[in-house]
């Protein structure tokens, strides 16, 4: 017999589990952020424990901050605003959610963000509707309101080039999930825009020696570089001699292998190993499992598909889940 984990309010349009899947954050069309917690430690059912009106516009995306920085959620709203909300205790009162930071932008709207832990601390990458990328860094690990802009650049392979103002309808960012060690910060980003040079997914890595972000790989064949990108997802790496990244465009979902050792120009090798088709329409969300072996995808057709590769490296659809009424 099927059992419901959680009952979501009508109008819920996004959700995100925290790092250990013990808390759920959801966003609604009315601008409400909802937090769900287990009924008890042994329960698999969740109940809404907090509702916060974060904006007049709908909440399109929610992201949990990495756990070492407390219980906090970033919200991207329909008007392109970005805010950060933290669960705090004040004056011996019960836990409550408070606004700790609102990121202002003159005109461009925030399309997507990702938070990641680097050698120097917590960073946030934000993609904007004018085609710009901004990287913020947290100045004090105990104060989530204190951020500074570390870098701003465009998603082009030639770091010297600059383009005019673009019009981007969506963007997708995926932070390299590798944590700790001596590895430099890196992420992959692609745009859905009217400017072909911006669209293709680029891998960006922080150059510690020169304190700047550099494009180290482009995940597109020569004839596909102008294709609009709907979603990207960087797989966890448990012992592979290469990274695995999925990129969704109108042609399907491409699986890429990314080399680990740069050439003398600092570029990483790329190899397109599979093109997955099956979804009808855009694929707008992709997630890897913790092992980086199974990819879950969904999109306009409402179907959730699971993909895996066999021992010979051939990718195939493992399962499909149709929406229920």
Coordinates of C-alpha atoms in Angstrom, one line a residue, residues 75-321:
X75 CA 15.1 31.6 -2.3
X76 CA 14.9 32.8 -5.9
X77 CA 11.6 34.5 -6.7
X78 CA 9.6 35.1 -9.9
X79 CA 10.7 38.7 -10.1
X80 CA 14.4 37.6 -10.1
X81 CA 15.1 38.6 -6.5
X82 CA 17.4 36.5 -4.2
X83 CA 17.1 36.3 -0.4
X84 CA 18.6 34.2 2.3
X85 CA 16.6 33.0 5.3
X86 CA 18.0 31.5 8.5
X87 CA 16.5 29.6 11.4
X88 CA 17.5 31.4 14.6
X89 CA 16.8 31.6 18.3
X90 CA 16.2 35.1 19.7
X91 CA 15.6 36.0 23.3
X92 CA 14.7 32.5 24.5
X93 CA 11.9 32.4 21.9
X94 CA 11.2 29.2 19.9
X95 CA 13.1 28.7 16.7
X96 CA 12.0 31.0 13.9
X97 CA 13.0 31.9 10.4
X98 CA 14.4 35.4 9.8
X99 CA 15.6 37.2 6.7
X100 CA 19.4 37.5 7.0
X101 CA 20.3 38.8 3.5
X102 CA 18.7 40.2 0.4
X103 CA 20.9 40.4 -2.7
X104 CA 20.2 43.5 -4.7
X105 CA 20.5 43.9 -8.4
X106 CA 20.0 47.0 -10.5
X107 CA 18.0 45.6 -13.3
X108 CA 19.0 42.0 -14.1
X109 CA 17.1 39.1 -12.5
X110 CA 18.6 36.1 -10.8
X111 CA 17.9 32.9 -12.8
X112 CA 19.7 30.3 -10.8
X113 CA 22.2 30.0 -7.9
X114 CA 24.4 27.3 -6.4
X115 CA 26.1 27.2 -3.0
X116 CA 29.4 25.4 -2.5
X117 CA 32.2 25.0 0.0
X118 CA 35.7 25.9 -1.3
X119 CA 39.1 26.0 0.3
X120 CA 38.5 29.5 1.5
X121 CA 34.9 29.0 2.7
X122 CA 31.3 29.3 1.4
X123 CA 30.7 30.6 -2.0
X124 CA 27.6 31.3 -4.0
X125 CA 27.4 31.4 -7.8
X126 CA 24.5 33.3 -9.3
X127 CA 23.5 33.5 -13.0
X128 CA 21.6 36.6 -14.2
X129 CA 19.2 37.4 -17.0
X130 CA 21.7 39.8 -18.7
X131 CA 24.1 36.9 -19.1
X132 CA 26.4 37.8 -16.3
X133 CA 27.7 35.5 -13.6
X134 CA 28.5 36.7 -10.1
X135 CA 30.4 34.8 -7.4
X136 CA 29.9 35.9 -3.8
X137 CA 31.9 34.7 -0.8
X138 CA 30.9 34.6 2.8
X139 CA 33.1 36.8 4.9
X140 CA 32.3 35.3 8.4
X141 CA 31.2 31.7 8.8
X142 CA 29.1 32.8 11.8
X143 CA 27.3 35.6 10.0
X144 CA 25.3 34.6 7.0
X145 CA 24.4 38.2 6.3
X146 CA 28.0 39.2 5.5
X147 CA 28.8 38.5 1.8
X148 CA 31.0 40.2 -0.7
X149 CA 31.2 40.1 -4.5
X150 CA 34.3 38.1 -5.4
X151 CA 34.0 38.1 -9.2
X152 CA 31.8 39.0 -12.1
X153 CA 32.2 37.7 -15.7
X154 CA 30.3 36.2 -18.7
X155 CA 29.9 32.6 -19.7
X156 CA 32.3 32.7 -22.7
X157 CA 35.3 30.4 -23.5
X158 CA 37.6 33.3 -24.2
X159 CA 38.0 35.0 -20.9
X160 CA 39.2 38.2 -22.7
X161 CA 36.0 38.5 -24.7
X162 CA 33.0 40.5 -23.6
X163 CA 29.5 40.5 -25.2
X164 CA 26.8 43.1 -25.2
X165 CA 23.8 42.8 -23.0
X166 CA 22.1 39.5 -23.5
X167 CA 18.5 38.4 -22.8
X168 CA 18.5 35.1 -20.9
X169 CA 15.3 33.3 -20.0
X170 CA 16.9 30.6 -17.8
X171 CA 20.2 29.3 -16.6
X172 CA 21.5 26.2 -14.8
X173 CA 24.5 25.8 -12.5
X174 CA 26.0 22.7 -10.9
X175 CA 28.8 23.0 -8.3
X176 CA 31.5 20.3 -8.3
X177 CA 30.2 18.1 -5.5
X178 CA 33.7 17.0 -4.5
X179 CA 34.2 18.4 -0.9
X180 CA 37.4 19.0 1.0
X181 CA 40.9 18.1 0.0
X182 CA 43.1 20.4 -2.1
X183 CA 40.8 20.6 -5.1
X184 CA 40.1 24.1 -6.3
X185 CA 36.5 25.4 -6.6
X186 CA 34.8 24.6 -9.9
X187 CA 31.3 24.6 -11.4
X188 CA 29.5 24.1 -14.7
X189 CA 27.0 26.6 -16.1
X190 CA 24.8 26.9 -19.2
X191 CA 22.3 29.6 -20.4
X192 CA 19.1 29.6 -22.4
X193 CA 19.5 32.9 -24.1
X194 CA 19.4 34.8 -27.4
X195 CA 23.2 34.9 -27.5
X196 CA 24.8 31.7 -28.8
X197 CA 28.2 32.3 -27.3
X198 CA 26.7 32.3 -23.8
X199 CA 24.6 29.2 -24.1
X200 CA 27.0 26.3 -24.2
X201 CA 27.9 24.8 -20.8
X202 CA 31.3 25.9 -19.6
X203 CA 33.3 24.5 -16.7
X204 CA 34.8 27.2 -14.5
X205 CA 37.6 26.7 -12.1
X206 CA 39.2 29.2 -9.6
X207 CA 42.8 30.0 -10.3
X208 CA 44.2 30.5 -6.8
X209 CA 47.5 31.8 -8.1
X210 CA 45.9 34.7 -10.0
X211 CA 42.7 34.9 -7.9
X212 CA 40.4 34.7 -10.8
X213 CA 37.9 32.3 -12.4
X214 CA 38.9 30.6 -15.7
X215 CA 37.0 28.5 -18.2
X216 CA 38.7 25.2 -18.4
X217 CA 36.3 23.2 -20.6
X218 CA 33.3 23.6 -22.9
X219 CA 30.8 20.8 -23.0
X220 CA 29.5 21.1 -26.6
X221 CA 30.6 19.8 -30.0
X222 CA 31.5 22.5 -32.6
X223 CA 28.0 22.3 -34.2
X224 CA 26.1 22.4 -30.9
X225 CA 27.8 25.4 -29.2
X226 CA 24.8 27.7 -29.8
X227 CA 22.3 25.3 -28.4
X228 CA 20.2 26.6 -25.5
X229 CA 20.9 24.8 -22.3
X230 CA 18.0 23.8 -20.0
X231 CA 19.8 22.0 -17.2
X232 CA 23.2 20.7 -16.0
X233 CA 24.2 18.3 -13.3
X234 CA 27.7 17.4 -12.0
X235 CA 27.9 13.8 -10.7
X236 CA 29.6 12.9 -7.4
X237 CA 32.9 11.2 -8.1
X238 CA 33.8 8.1 -6.0
X239 CA 37.2 7.0 -7.4
X240 CA 36.7 7.6 -11.1
X241 CA 39.7 8.9 -13.1
X242 CA 37.4 11.5 -14.7
X243 CA 34.3 13.6 -13.9
X244 CA 30.8 13.0 -15.3
X245 CA 28.5 15.9 -16.2
X246 CA 25.0 15.8 -17.7
X247 CA 23.8 18.6 -20.0
X248 CA 20.2 18.9 -21.2
X249 CA 19.4 20.8 -24.5
X250 CA 16.7 20.6 -27.1
X251 CA 18.6 17.6 -28.6
X252 CA 18.4 15.5 -25.5
X253 CA 20.6 14.8 -22.5
X254 CA 24.3 14.6 -23.2
X255 CA 26.7 12.7 -20.8
X256 CA 30.2 14.1 -20.8
X257 CA 33.5 12.8 -19.3
X258 CA 35.7 15.5 -18.1
X259 CA 39.4 14.9 -17.6
X260 CA 41.2 15.6 -14.3
X261 CA 44.6 16.7 -15.6
X262 CA 44.9 20.0 -17.5
X263 CA 47.0 20.5 -20.6
X264 CA 49.7 23.1 -20.8
X265 CA 47.1 25.7 -21.6
X266 CA 45.1 24.8 -18.5
X267 CA 42.3 23.1 -20.4
X268 CA 40.6 19.9 -19.4
X269 CA 39.8 17.2 -22.0
X270 CA 36.1 16.4 -22.7
X271 CA 34.5 13.4 -24.2
X272 CA 30.8 13.0 -25.2
X273 CA 29.9 9.5 -24.3
X274 CA 26.1 9.3 -24.6
X275 CA 23.0 11.1 -25.9
X276 CA 19.9 10.2 -23.9
X277 CA 16.5 10.8 -25.5
X278 CA 13.0 9.9 -24.3
X279 CA 11.5 13.0 -22.7
X280 CA 8.9 14.9 -24.7
X281 CA 9.8 18.6 -24.5
X282 CA 12.4 20.4 -22.3
X283 CA 14.2 18.7 -19.5
X284 CA 14.5 21.3 -16.8
X285 CA 15.7 19.3 -13.8
X286 CA 18.4 16.6 -13.3
X287 CA 19.8 15.1 -10.1
X288 CA 22.5 12.4 -9.5
X289 CA 22.3 9.9 -6.7
X290 CA 25.0 10.0 -4.0
X291 CA 27.2 7.4 -5.9
X292 CA 27.1 9.4 -9.2
X293 CA 25.8 6.2 -11.0
X294 CA 22.1 7.0 -11.5
X295 CA 20.7 10.2 -13.1
X296 CA 17.1 11.3 -12.5
X297 CA 15.6 13.7 -14.9
X298 CA 12.2 15.4 -15.4
X299 CA 10.7 18.1 -17.6
X300 CA 7.7 19.3 -19.5
X301 CA 6.2 15.9 -20.0
X302 CA 5.9 15.3 -16.2
X303 CA 7.7 12.0 -16.4
X304 CA 10.6 11.2 -14.0
X305 CA 13.2 9.0 -15.8
X306 CA 16.2 7.1 -14.2
X307 CA 19.3 6.5 -16.4
X308 CA 22.3 4.3 -15.8
X309 CA 25.2 2.9 -17.7
X310 CA 26.0 -0.8 -17.9
X311 CA 29.4 -2.4 -17.3
X312 CA 30.3 -1.6 -20.9
X313 CA 29.6 2.1 -20.4
X314 CA 26.4 2.0 -22.5
X315 CA 23.7 4.3 -21.1
X316 CA 20.1 3.3 -21.0
X317 CA 16.8 4.2 -19.3
X318 CA 16.4 2.2 -16.1
X319 CA 12.9 3.2 -15.1
X320 CA 10.2 5.8 -15.8
X321 CA 7.6 7.2 -13.4

